[in-house]
mmCIF file of C-alpha atoms and ligand atoms in Angstrom:
data_model
loop_
_atom_site.group_PDB
_atom_site.id
_atom_site.type_symbol
_atom_site.label_atom_id
_atom_site.label_comp_id
_atom_site.label_asym_id
_atom_site.label_seq_id
_atom_site.Cartn_x
_atom_site.Cartn_y
_atom_site.Cartn_z
ATOM 1 C CA MET A 1 84.298 117.622 131.138
ATOM 2 C CA ASP A 2 86.357 119.653 133.546
ATOM 3 C CA LYS A 3 87.632 122.983 132.296
ATOM 4 C CA ILE A 4 91.360 123.306 132.228
ATOM 5 C CA SER A 5 92.993 126.289 133.754
ATOM 6 C CA PRO A 6 95.523 127.968 131.474
ATOM 7 C CA SER A 7 98.537 127.125 133.601
ATOM 8 C CA GLU A 8 97.703 123.446 133.433
ATOM 9 C CA ILE A 9 97.636 123.382 129.681
ATOM 10 C CA THR A 10 101.026 124.880 129.219
ATOM 11 C CA PRO A 11 103.829 126.009 131.439
ATOM 12 C CA GLU A 12 104.673 128.481 128.673
ATOM 13 C CA HIS A 13 101.827 130.566 130.054
ATOM 14 C CA LEU A 14 104.004 131.292 133.061
ATOM 15 C CA PHE A 15 106.770 132.484 130.799
ATOM 16 C CA PHE A 16 104.572 134.968 129.015
ATOM 17 C CA SER A 17 102.757 136.301 132.027
ATOM 18 C CA ARG A 18 106.079 136.744 133.777
ATOM 19 C CA ARG A 19 107.469 138.446 130.709
ATOM 20 C CA GLN A 20 104.534 140.787 130.448
ATOM 21 C CA PHE A 21 104.969 141.713 134.082
ATOM 22 C CA LEU A 22 108.630 142.430 133.635
ATOM 23 C CA THR A 23 107.972 144.438 130.486
ATOM 24 C CA SER A 24 105.774 146.684 132.509
ATOM 25 C CA ILE A 25 108.661 147.480 134.804
ATOM 26 C CA GLY A 26 110.921 147.996 131.815
ATOM 27 C CA ALA A 27 113.117 144.929 132.057
ATOM 28 C CA LEU A 28 112.082 143.008 128.971
ATOM 29 C CA VAL A 29 115.509 142.477 127.475
ATOM 30 C CA ALA A 30 117.169 141.380 130.669
ATOM 31 C CA SER A 31 114.397 138.998 131.587
ATOM 32 C CA SER A 32 114.183 137.186 128.269
ATOM 33 C CA VAL A 33 117.934 136.671 128.154
ATOM 34 C CA LEU A 34 117.939 135.338 131.692
ATOM 35 C CA PHE A 35 114.997 133.095 131.007
ATOM 36 C CA SER A 36 116.527 131.596 127.878
ATOM 37 C CA ALA A 37 119.818 130.944 129.614
ATOM 38 C CA CYS A 38 118.107 129.146 132.447
ATOM 39 C CA LYS A 39 115.959 127.060 130.070
ATOM 40 C CA GLN A 40 119.026 126.023 128.146
ATOM 41 C CA GLN A 41 120.657 124.786 131.280
ATOM 42 C CA ASP A 42 117.577 122.677 132.019
ATOM 43 C CA VAL A 43 117.771 121.114 128.600
ATOM 44 C CA LEU A 44 121.433 120.267 128.820
ATOM 45 C CA SER A 45 121.566 119.146 132.436
ATOM 46 C CA ASP A 46 122.341 115.445 132.728
ATOM 47 C CA THR A 47 119.359 114.352 134.806
ATOM 48 C CA VAL A 48 118.682 111.604 132.288
ATOM 49 C CA THR A 49 121.104 109.004 131.085
ATOM 50 C CA SER A 50 121.904 109.325 127.413
ATOM 51 C CA ASP A 51 119.938 107.116 125.129
ATOM 52 C CA GLY A 52 122.204 106.133 122.319
ATOM 53 C CA CYS A 53 123.172 109.649 121.382
ATOM 54 C CA GLU A 54 126.847 108.637 121.353
ATOM 55 C CA SER A 55 126.309 107.022 117.966
ATOM 56 C CA ALA A 56 123.898 109.660 116.631
ATOM 57 C CA TYR A 57 124.031 109.947 112.872
ATOM 58 C CA ALA A 58 122.684 112.521 110.427
ATOM 59 C CA SER A 59 123.744 113.103 106.823
ATOM 60 C CA LYS A 60 123.866 116.875 107.254
ATOM 61 C CA SER A 61 124.474 119.316 110.068
ATOM 62 C CA THR A 62 121.769 121.815 109.056
ATOM 63 C CA ASP A 63 118.287 121.939 107.551
ATOM 64 C CA GLU A 64 117.651 123.374 104.063
ATOM 65 C CA LEU A 65 117.535 126.905 105.513
ATOM 66 C CA GLY A 66 120.973 126.511 107.039
ATOM 67 C CA ASP A 67 119.728 126.157 110.627
ATOM 68 C CA ASP A 68 121.799 123.820 112.821
ATOM 69 C CA LEU A 69 120.345 120.485 113.860
ATOM 70 C CA THR A 70 119.285 120.424 117.499
ATOM 71 C CA PRO A 71 121.665 118.194 119.495
ATOM 72 C CA CYS A 72 120.441 114.642 120.036
ATOM 73 C CA GLN A 73 120.587 115.026 123.826
ATOM 74 C CA SER A 74 118.279 118.047 123.713
ATOM 75 C CA ILE A 75 115.783 116.271 121.471
ATOM 76 C CA ILE A 76 115.441 113.297 123.807
ATOM 77 C CA ASN A 77 115.469 115.193 127.090
ATOM 78 C CA TYR A 78 112.913 117.933 126.438
ATOM 79 C CA ASN A 79 109.608 116.372 125.433
ATOM 80 C CA ASN A 80 105.889 116.849 125.431
ATOM 81 C CA PHE A 81 104.233 113.496 126.075
ATOM 82 C CA TYR A 82 101.341 114.089 128.488
ATOM 83 C CA GLU A 83 100.664 110.360 128.812
ATOM 84 C CA PHE A 84 103.703 110.342 131.108
ATOM 85 C CA THR A 85 103.850 113.821 132.593
ATOM 86 C CA THR A 86 103.396 117.454 131.682
ATOM 87 C CA GLU A 87 106.974 118.139 132.858
ATOM 88 C CA LYS A 88 109.106 118.188 129.722
ATOM 89 C CA GLU A 89 112.339 117.314 131.482
ATOM 90 C CA GLU A 90 110.831 114.317 133.274
ATOM 91 C CA VAL A 91 109.281 112.513 130.311
ATOM 92 C CA ALA A 92 112.434 110.615 129.363
ATOM 93 C CA TYR A 93 112.806 109.189 132.863
ATOM 94 C CA LEU A 94 109.146 108.268 133.342
ATOM 95 C CA ALA A 95 108.973 106.648 129.901
ATOM 96 C CA ARG A 96 112.208 104.708 130.258
ATOM 97 C CA ASP A 97 110.541 101.286 130.630
ATOM 98 C CA PHE A 98 107.695 101.888 128.180
ATOM 99 C CA LYS A 99 107.169 98.613 126.316
ATOM 100 C CA THR A 100 107.227 99.078 122.550
ATOM 101 C CA THR A 101 107.674 95.445 121.411
ATOM 102 C CA PRO A 102 105.559 93.760 120.238
ATOM 103 C CA TRP A 103 103.656 96.643 118.621
ATOM 104 C CA THR A 104 100.992 96.736 115.966
ATOM 105 C CA VAL A 105 99.270 99.531 114.069
ATOM 106 C CA LYS A 106 95.720 98.780 112.995
ATOM 107 C CA VAL A 107 94.734 100.639 109.825
ATOM 108 C CA GLY A 108 91.059 100.620 108.891
ATOM 109 C CA GLY A 109 87.858 102.585 108.540
ATOM 110 C CA LEU A 110 86.856 103.663 105.022
ATOM 111 C CA VAL A 111 89.398 101.516 103.156
ATOM 112 C CA ASN A 112 89.196 98.551 100.812
ATOM 113 C CA LYS A 113 91.996 96.625 102.492
ATOM 114 C CA PRO A 114 92.077 97.088 106.267
ATOM 115 C CA GLN A 115 95.314 95.715 107.712
ATOM 116 C CA THR A 116 97.138 95.361 110.974
ATOM 117 C CA PHE A 117 100.854 95.920 110.568
ATOM 118 C CA ASP A 118 103.477 94.978 113.080
ATOM 119 C CA MET A 119 106.593 97.110 113.288
ATOM 120 C CA ASP A 120 108.690 94.581 111.371
ATOM 121 C CA ASP A 121 106.120 94.641 108.514
ATOM 122 C CA LEU A 122 106.308 98.411 108.410
ATOM 123 C CA ARG A 123 110.090 98.539 108.442
ATOM 124 C CA ARG A 124 110.349 95.872 105.743
ATOM 125 C CA LYS A 125 107.647 97.281 103.478
ATOM 126 C CA PHE A 126 108.576 100.932 103.646
ATOM 127 C CA PRO A 127 112.225 101.955 103.277
ATOM 128 C CA GLN A 128 113.275 104.361 106.035
ATOM 129 C CA GLU A 129 114.573 107.677 104.817
ATOM 130 C CA GLU A 130 116.064 110.651 106.609
ATOM 131 C CA ARG A 131 114.002 113.851 106.767
ATOM 132 C CA ILE A 132 115.422 116.919 108.460
ATOM 133 C CA TYR A 133 112.478 119.018 109.664
ATOM 134 C CA ARG A 134 111.848 121.946 111.946
ATOM 135 C CA LEU A 135 109.433 121.164 114.790
ATOM 136 C CA ARG A 136 107.544 124.172 116.143
ATOM 137 C CA CYS A 137 105.572 123.629 119.347
ATOM 138 C CA VAL A 138 102.480 125.779 119.830
ATOM 139 C CA GLU A 139 104.136 126.880 123.108
ATOM 140 C CA ALA A 140 106.685 128.761 120.936
ATOM 141 C CA TRP A 141 109.816 126.664 121.263
ATOM 142 C CA SER A 142 111.331 124.818 118.313
ATOM 143 C CA MET A 143 113.965 122.295 117.254
ATOM 144 C CA VAL A 144 115.508 120.956 114.034
ATOM 145 C CA ILE A 145 115.257 117.161 114.023
ATOM 146 C CA PRO A 146 116.756 114.556 111.679
ATOM 147 C CA TRP A 147 113.958 111.981 111.554
ATOM 148 C CA LEU A 148 113.973 108.525 110.041
ATOM 149 C CA GLY A 149 110.680 107.458 108.553
ATOM 150 C CA PHE A 150 108.568 106.976 105.474
ATOM 151 C CA PRO A 151 105.761 108.903 103.792
ATOM 152 C CA LEU A 152 102.349 108.267 105.366
ATOM 153 C CA ALA A 153 101.029 108.238 101.763
ATOM 154 C CA GLU A 154 102.838 104.921 101.165
ATOM 155 C CA LEU A 155 100.945 103.269 104.003
ATOM 156 C CA LEU A 156 97.613 104.796 102.967
ATOM 157 C CA LYS A 157 98.008 103.595 99.371
ATOM 158 C CA GLU A 158 98.502 100.106 100.724
ATOM 159 C CA VAL A 159 95.055 100.064 102.422
ATOM 160 C CA GLU A 160 93.245 101.844 99.557
ATOM 161 C CA PRO A 161 91.038 104.596 101.015
ATOM 162 C CA THR A 162 87.524 104.560 99.532
ATOM 163 C CA SER A 163 86.011 107.632 97.869
ATOM 164 C CA LYS A 164 84.096 108.334 101.090
ATOM 165 C CA ALA A 165 87.290 108.850 103.115
ATOM 166 C CA LYS A 166 87.910 112.554 103.779
ATOM 167 C CA TYR A 167 90.048 112.569 106.922
ATOM 168 C CA VAL A 168 92.576 110.392 108.701
ATOM 169 C CA SER A 169 92.389 109.927 112.447
ATOM 170 C CA PHE A 170 95.223 108.641 114.625
ATOM 171 C CA GLU A 171 95.244 107.204 118.144
ATOM 172 C CA THR A 172 97.964 106.715 120.713
ATOM 173 C CA LEU A 173 98.127 103.591 122.886
ATOM 174 C CA TYR A 174 95.775 103.667 125.895
ATOM 175 C CA ASP A 175 97.495 101.950 128.822
ATOM 176 C CA PRO A 176 97.274 103.885 132.106
ATOM 177 C CA GLU A 177 99.354 101.239 133.893
ATOM 178 C CA GLN A 178 102.323 102.148 131.749
ATOM 179 C CA MET A 179 101.336 105.745 131.137
ATOM 180 C CA PRO A 180 100.523 107.394 134.474
ATOM 181 C CA GLY A 181 99.534 110.676 132.838
ATOM 182 C CA GLN A 182 96.468 108.943 131.399
ATOM 183 C CA ASN A 183 95.024 109.065 134.905
ATOM 184 C CA ASN A 184 94.918 112.834 134.472
ATOM 185 C CA ARG A 185 91.178 113.419 134.120
ATOM 186 C CA MET A 186 91.721 116.828 132.574
ATOM 187 C CA PHE A 187 92.098 115.166 129.198
ATOM 188 C CA LYS A 188 90.033 112.686 127.260
ATOM 189 C CA TRP A 189 92.322 109.739 126.525
ATOM 190 C CA PRO A 190 93.605 108.241 124.316
ATOM 191 C CA TYR A 191 95.387 111.080 122.533
ATOM 192 C CA VAL A 192 93.741 111.555 119.142
ATOM 193 C CA GLU A 193 94.870 113.615 116.189
ATOM 194 C CA GLY A 194 93.678 114.039 112.630
ATOM 195 C CA LEU A 195 94.556 115.291 109.173
ATOM 196 C CA ARG A 196 92.595 116.012 106.049
ATOM 197 C CA LEU A 197 93.246 113.228 103.530
ATOM 198 C CA ASP A 198 95.194 115.501 101.161
ATOM 199 C CA GLU A 199 97.380 116.708 104.055
ATOM 200 C CA ALA A 200 97.987 113.108 105.025
ATOM 201 C CA MET A 201 98.959 112.237 101.442
ATOM 202 C CA HIS A 202 101.386 115.173 101.134
ATOM 203 C CA ASP A 203 104.973 114.069 100.652
ATOM 204 C CA LEU A 204 106.210 116.069 103.661
ATOM 205 C CA THR A 205 103.963 114.042 105.990
ATOM 206 C CA ILE A 206 105.798 111.058 107.426
ATOM 207 C CA LEU A 207 105.490 108.332 109.985
ATOM 208 C CA ALA A 208 108.744 108.522 111.920
ATOM 209 C CA THR A 209 110.432 105.520 113.483
ATOM 210 C CA GLY A 210 113.800 107.067 114.326
ATOM 211 C CA ILE A 211 115.892 110.119 115.119
ATOM 212 C CA TYR A 212 119.594 110.655 114.298
ATOM 213 C CA GLY A 213 119.871 107.278 112.580
ATOM 214 C CA LYS A 214 118.546 105.299 115.570
ATOM 215 C CA SER A 215 115.134 103.958 116.569
ATOM 216 C CA LEU A 216 112.899 106.327 118.499
ATOM 217 C CA SER A 217 113.233 106.376 122.267
ATOM 218 C CA PRO A 218 109.987 106.064 124.227
ATOM 219 C CA GLN A 219 109.921 109.764 125.078
ATOM 220 C CA SER A 220 109.993 110.631 121.365
ATOM 221 C CA GLY A 221 106.950 108.484 120.581
ATOM 222 C CA ALA A 222 108.383 105.006 120.022
ATOM 223 C CA PRO A 223 107.972 102.934 118.051
ATOM 224 C CA ILE A 224 106.099 105.099 115.508
ATOM 225 C CA ARG A 225 104.758 108.640 115.479
ATOM 226 C CA LEU A 226 103.414 111.183 113.035
ATOM 227 C CA VAL A 227 105.464 114.146 111.788
ATOM 228 C CA VAL A 228 103.754 116.974 109.877
ATOM 229 C CA PRO A 229 106.356 119.743 109.828
ATOM 230 C CA TRP A 230 104.186 122.708 108.747
ATOM 231 C CA LYS A 231 101.791 122.246 111.681
ATOM 232 C CA TYR A 232 102.211 122.892 115.390
ATOM 233 C CA GLY A 233 103.970 120.118 117.284
ATOM 234 C CA PHE A 234 100.841 118.755 118.947
ATOM 235 C CA LYS A 235 99.657 117.343 115.610
ATOM 236 C CA ASN A 236 102.674 115.001 115.676
ATOM 237 C CA ILE A 237 100.944 112.243 117.617
ATOM 238 C CA LYS A 238 103.214 109.700 119.328
ATOM 239 C CA SER A 239 103.164 105.934 119.846
ATOM 240 C CA ILE A 240 100.380 105.289 117.332
ATOM 241 C CA VAL A 241 98.328 102.062 117.529
ATOM 242 C CA LYS A 242 95.415 102.936 115.274
ATOM 243 C CA ILE A 243 94.841 104.836 112.031
ATOM 244 C CA ASP A 244 91.337 105.212 110.597
ATOM 245 C CA LEU A 245 90.094 106.713 107.372
ATOM 246 C CA VAL A 246 86.898 108.609 108.197
ATOM 247 C CA GLU A 247 84.253 110.839 106.669
ATOM 248 C CA GLU A 248 83.927 113.438 109.440
ATOM 249 C CA VAL A 249 86.565 115.727 110.888
ATOM 250 C CA PRO A 250 88.223 113.955 113.837
ATOM 251 C CA VAL A 251 88.061 115.702 117.216
ATOM 252 C CA SER A 252 91.588 115.812 118.590
ATOM 253 C CA LEU A 253 92.450 115.652 122.280
ATOM 254 C CA TRP A 254 93.395 119.330 122.143
ATOM 255 C CA MET A 255 90.215 120.406 120.346
ATOM 256 C CA ALA A 256 88.190 118.639 123.022
ATOM 257 C CA ALA A 257 90.263 120.129 125.869
ATOM 258 C CA ALA A 258 90.308 123.750 124.701
ATOM 259 C CA PRO A 259 88.360 124.352 121.475
ATOM 260 C CA ASP A 260 88.933 128.121 121.562
ATOM 261 C CA GLU A 261 92.685 127.640 121.638
ATOM 262 C CA TYR A 262 93.438 124.618 119.490
ATOM 263 C CA GLY A 263 91.823 124.042 116.124
ATOM 264 C CA PHE A 264 91.855 121.144 113.724
ATOM 265 C CA TYR A 265 94.271 122.712 111.232
ATOM 266 C CA ALA A 266 96.944 124.013 113.614
ATOM 267 C CA ASN A 267 99.071 125.311 110.771
ATOM 268 C CA VAL A 268 102.064 127.284 112.024
ATOM 269 C CA ASN A 269 101.092 130.906 111.465
ATOM 270 C CA PRO A 270 102.998 133.834 112.979
ATOM 271 C CA ASN A 271 100.072 136.153 112.151
ATOM 272 C CA VAL A 272 97.516 134.335 114.279
ATOM 273 C CA PRO A 273 98.329 134.671 117.978
ATOM 274 C CA HIS A 274 97.311 131.995 120.425
ATOM 275 C CA PRO A 275 94.641 133.547 122.664
ATOM 276 C CA ARG A 276 97.176 133.665 125.500
ATOM 277 C CA TRP A 277 100.482 134.472 123.757
ATOM 278 C CA PRO A 278 101.916 135.681 120.434
ATOM 279 C CA GLN A 279 103.071 133.214 117.773
ATOM 280 C CA SER A 280 105.228 135.682 115.852
ATOM 281 C CA SER A 281 108.488 134.441 117.337
ATOM 282 C CA GLU A 282 109.930 131.331 118.911
ATOM 283 C CA ARG A 283 112.759 130.077 121.084
ATOM 284 C CA ARG A 284 114.937 127.627 119.163
ATOM 285 C CA ILE A 285 116.256 125.163 121.733
ATOM 286 C CA GLY A 286 119.961 125.873 122.216
ATOM 287 C CA GLU A 287 119.760 129.505 121.103
ATOM 288 C CA VAL A 288 119.654 132.546 123.338
ATOM 289 C CA SER A 289 117.685 135.105 121.371
ATOM 290 C CA ARG A 290 114.285 134.463 119.878
ATOM 291 C CA ARG A 291 113.818 134.094 116.142
ATOM 292 C CA LYS A 292 110.905 134.952 113.886
ATOM 293 C CA THR A 293 108.367 132.223 113.249
ATOM 294 C CA LEU A 294 107.877 131.443 109.555
ATOM 295 C CA LEU A 295 104.491 130.970 107.884
ATOM 296 C CA PHE A 296 103.781 127.234 107.696
ATOM 297 C CA ASN A 297 107.019 126.797 109.657
ATOM 298 C CA GLY A 298 109.031 127.583 106.512
ATOM 299 C CA TYR A 299 107.225 125.067 104.281
ATOM 300 C CA ALA A 300 104.838 127.582 102.650
ATOM 301 C CA GLU A 301 106.032 126.861 99.128
ATOM 302 C CA GLU A 302 105.146 123.194 99.505
ATOM 303 C CA VAL A 303 101.816 123.469 101.308
ATOM 304 C CA THR A 304 100.085 126.829 100.705
ATOM 305 C CA HIS A 305 98.069 125.344 97.837
ATOM 306 C CA LEU A 306 96.359 122.971 100.275
ATOM 307 C CA TYR A 307 94.584 125.953 101.830
ATOM 308 C CA ASP A 308 93.648 128.008 98.744
ATOM 309 C CA GLY A 309 90.544 130.058 99.421
ATOM 310 C CA MET A 310 90.506 129.271 103.138
ATOM 311 C CA ASP A 311 90.607 132.012 105.759
ATOM 312 C CA LEU A 312 93.608 130.942 107.843
ATOM 313 C CA ARG A 313 92.340 132.986 110.790
ATOM 314 C CA LYS A 314 89.058 131.170 110.853
ATOM 315 C CA PHE A 315 90.481 127.739 110.120
ATOM 316 C CA PHE A 316 93.184 127.849 112.781
HETATM 317 N N1 MTE B 401 100.509 110.933 122.276
HETATM 318 C C1 MTE B 401 101.044 112.173 122.373
HETATM 319 N N2 MTE B 401 101.593 112.717 121.289
HETATM 320 C C2 MTE B 401 102.132 113.963 121.364
HETATM 321 C C3 MTE B 401 102.084 114.702 122.571
HETATM 322 C C4 MTE B 401 101.489 114.088 123.705
HETATM 323 O O1 MTE B 401 101.403 114.663 124.805
HETATM 324 N N3 MTE B 401 100.984 112.818 123.560
HETATM 325 N N4 MTE B 401 102.589 115.990 122.611
HETATM 326 C C5 MTE B 401 102.659 116.709 121.329
HETATM 327 C C6 MTE B 401 103.368 117.968 121.416
HETATM 328 S S1 MTE B 401 102.561 119.237 122.195
HETATM 329 C C7 MTE B 401 104.576 118.165 120.819
HETATM 330 S S2 MTE B 401 105.297 119.695 120.787
HETATM 331 C C8 MTE B 401 105.340 117.038 120.230
HETATM 332 C C9 MTE B 401 106.683 116.962 120.915
HETATM 333 O O2 MTE B 401 107.487 115.979 120.326
HETATM 334 P P1 MTE B 401 108.912 115.685 120.966
HETATM 335 O O3 MTE B 401 108.730 115.492 122.436
HETATM 336 O O4 MTE B 401 109.420 114.472 120.262
HETATM 337 O O5 MTE B 401 109.747 116.908 120.672
HETATM 338 O O6 MTE B 401 104.667 115.785 120.386
HETATM 339 C C10 MTE B 401 103.264 115.840 120.231
HETATM 340 N N5 MTE B 401 102.727 114.507 120.261
HETATM 341 MO MO1 MO B 402 103.623 121.158 121.501
#
């Protein structure tokens, strides 16, 4: 497979190399303030028509740490969804006609009761609840998002994993006619992600079907996507059509594309820099100054036990 050059994997690379350059001429503070201000303008500019944000609903205005929710318009106009484009501010437009009905999710592999669910089945069977989570992209920006969804564990219990099942693998729809980015030969499509079975069964892990009290828009991974809040954003695979219980560790799209940079675990860890930039701080969308990144994205109390005895530097 073709090797990817750093700048193609993430535009954030440009940010850091530019910042390093400016640091060397002693203008660090000025440059990061300028950069943040200009990014914010990008996020808020009205290049995309609003997508139901007028009637956005959330039960609270902050997460459990007291951090403000990211505005609905920012959440749906600044996206990573490489099936459409690598340009975050163009995803919403390019995905506007993405067809998400009918839609089925086929759940199988090492299970006693393989099943194909359509979205109505899923909505009827599993009550949708609100979960306010921080989302921390590996590129070092973050948001606070009020999701609607249900625990992945509920779905997995329904299909009864066998004792052989050790991991869960997820796949996004493959449809290059609708998703022009899938013609990008730099990546091996479809997008694949995976979790260890105990991570998948953890109560924080959800399948999300909505944001701010409304169904997901295409750019956010409609009609159903994974949300695992203590891991980097790329684990949160969008527009899922297939879930398999498997014995071997799944190879994600990112592991295949750049194995030295993206591991299977991808737990948010401020102490383990990405090979090309630090992970100790992040830019919260809508804020000017950077904030410190929290171990496990602030969910350490809930998830540290999953990794007892593991070297978090080695298992990145
Ligand atoms: N299928 C698919 N899922 C994906 C991605 C993608 O490109 N394709 N990008 C990931 C990355 S890098 C991040 S940060 C989050 C972004 O989710 P958001 O656009 O809803 O904020 O989705 C993740 N899920
Ligand atoms: Mo990301």
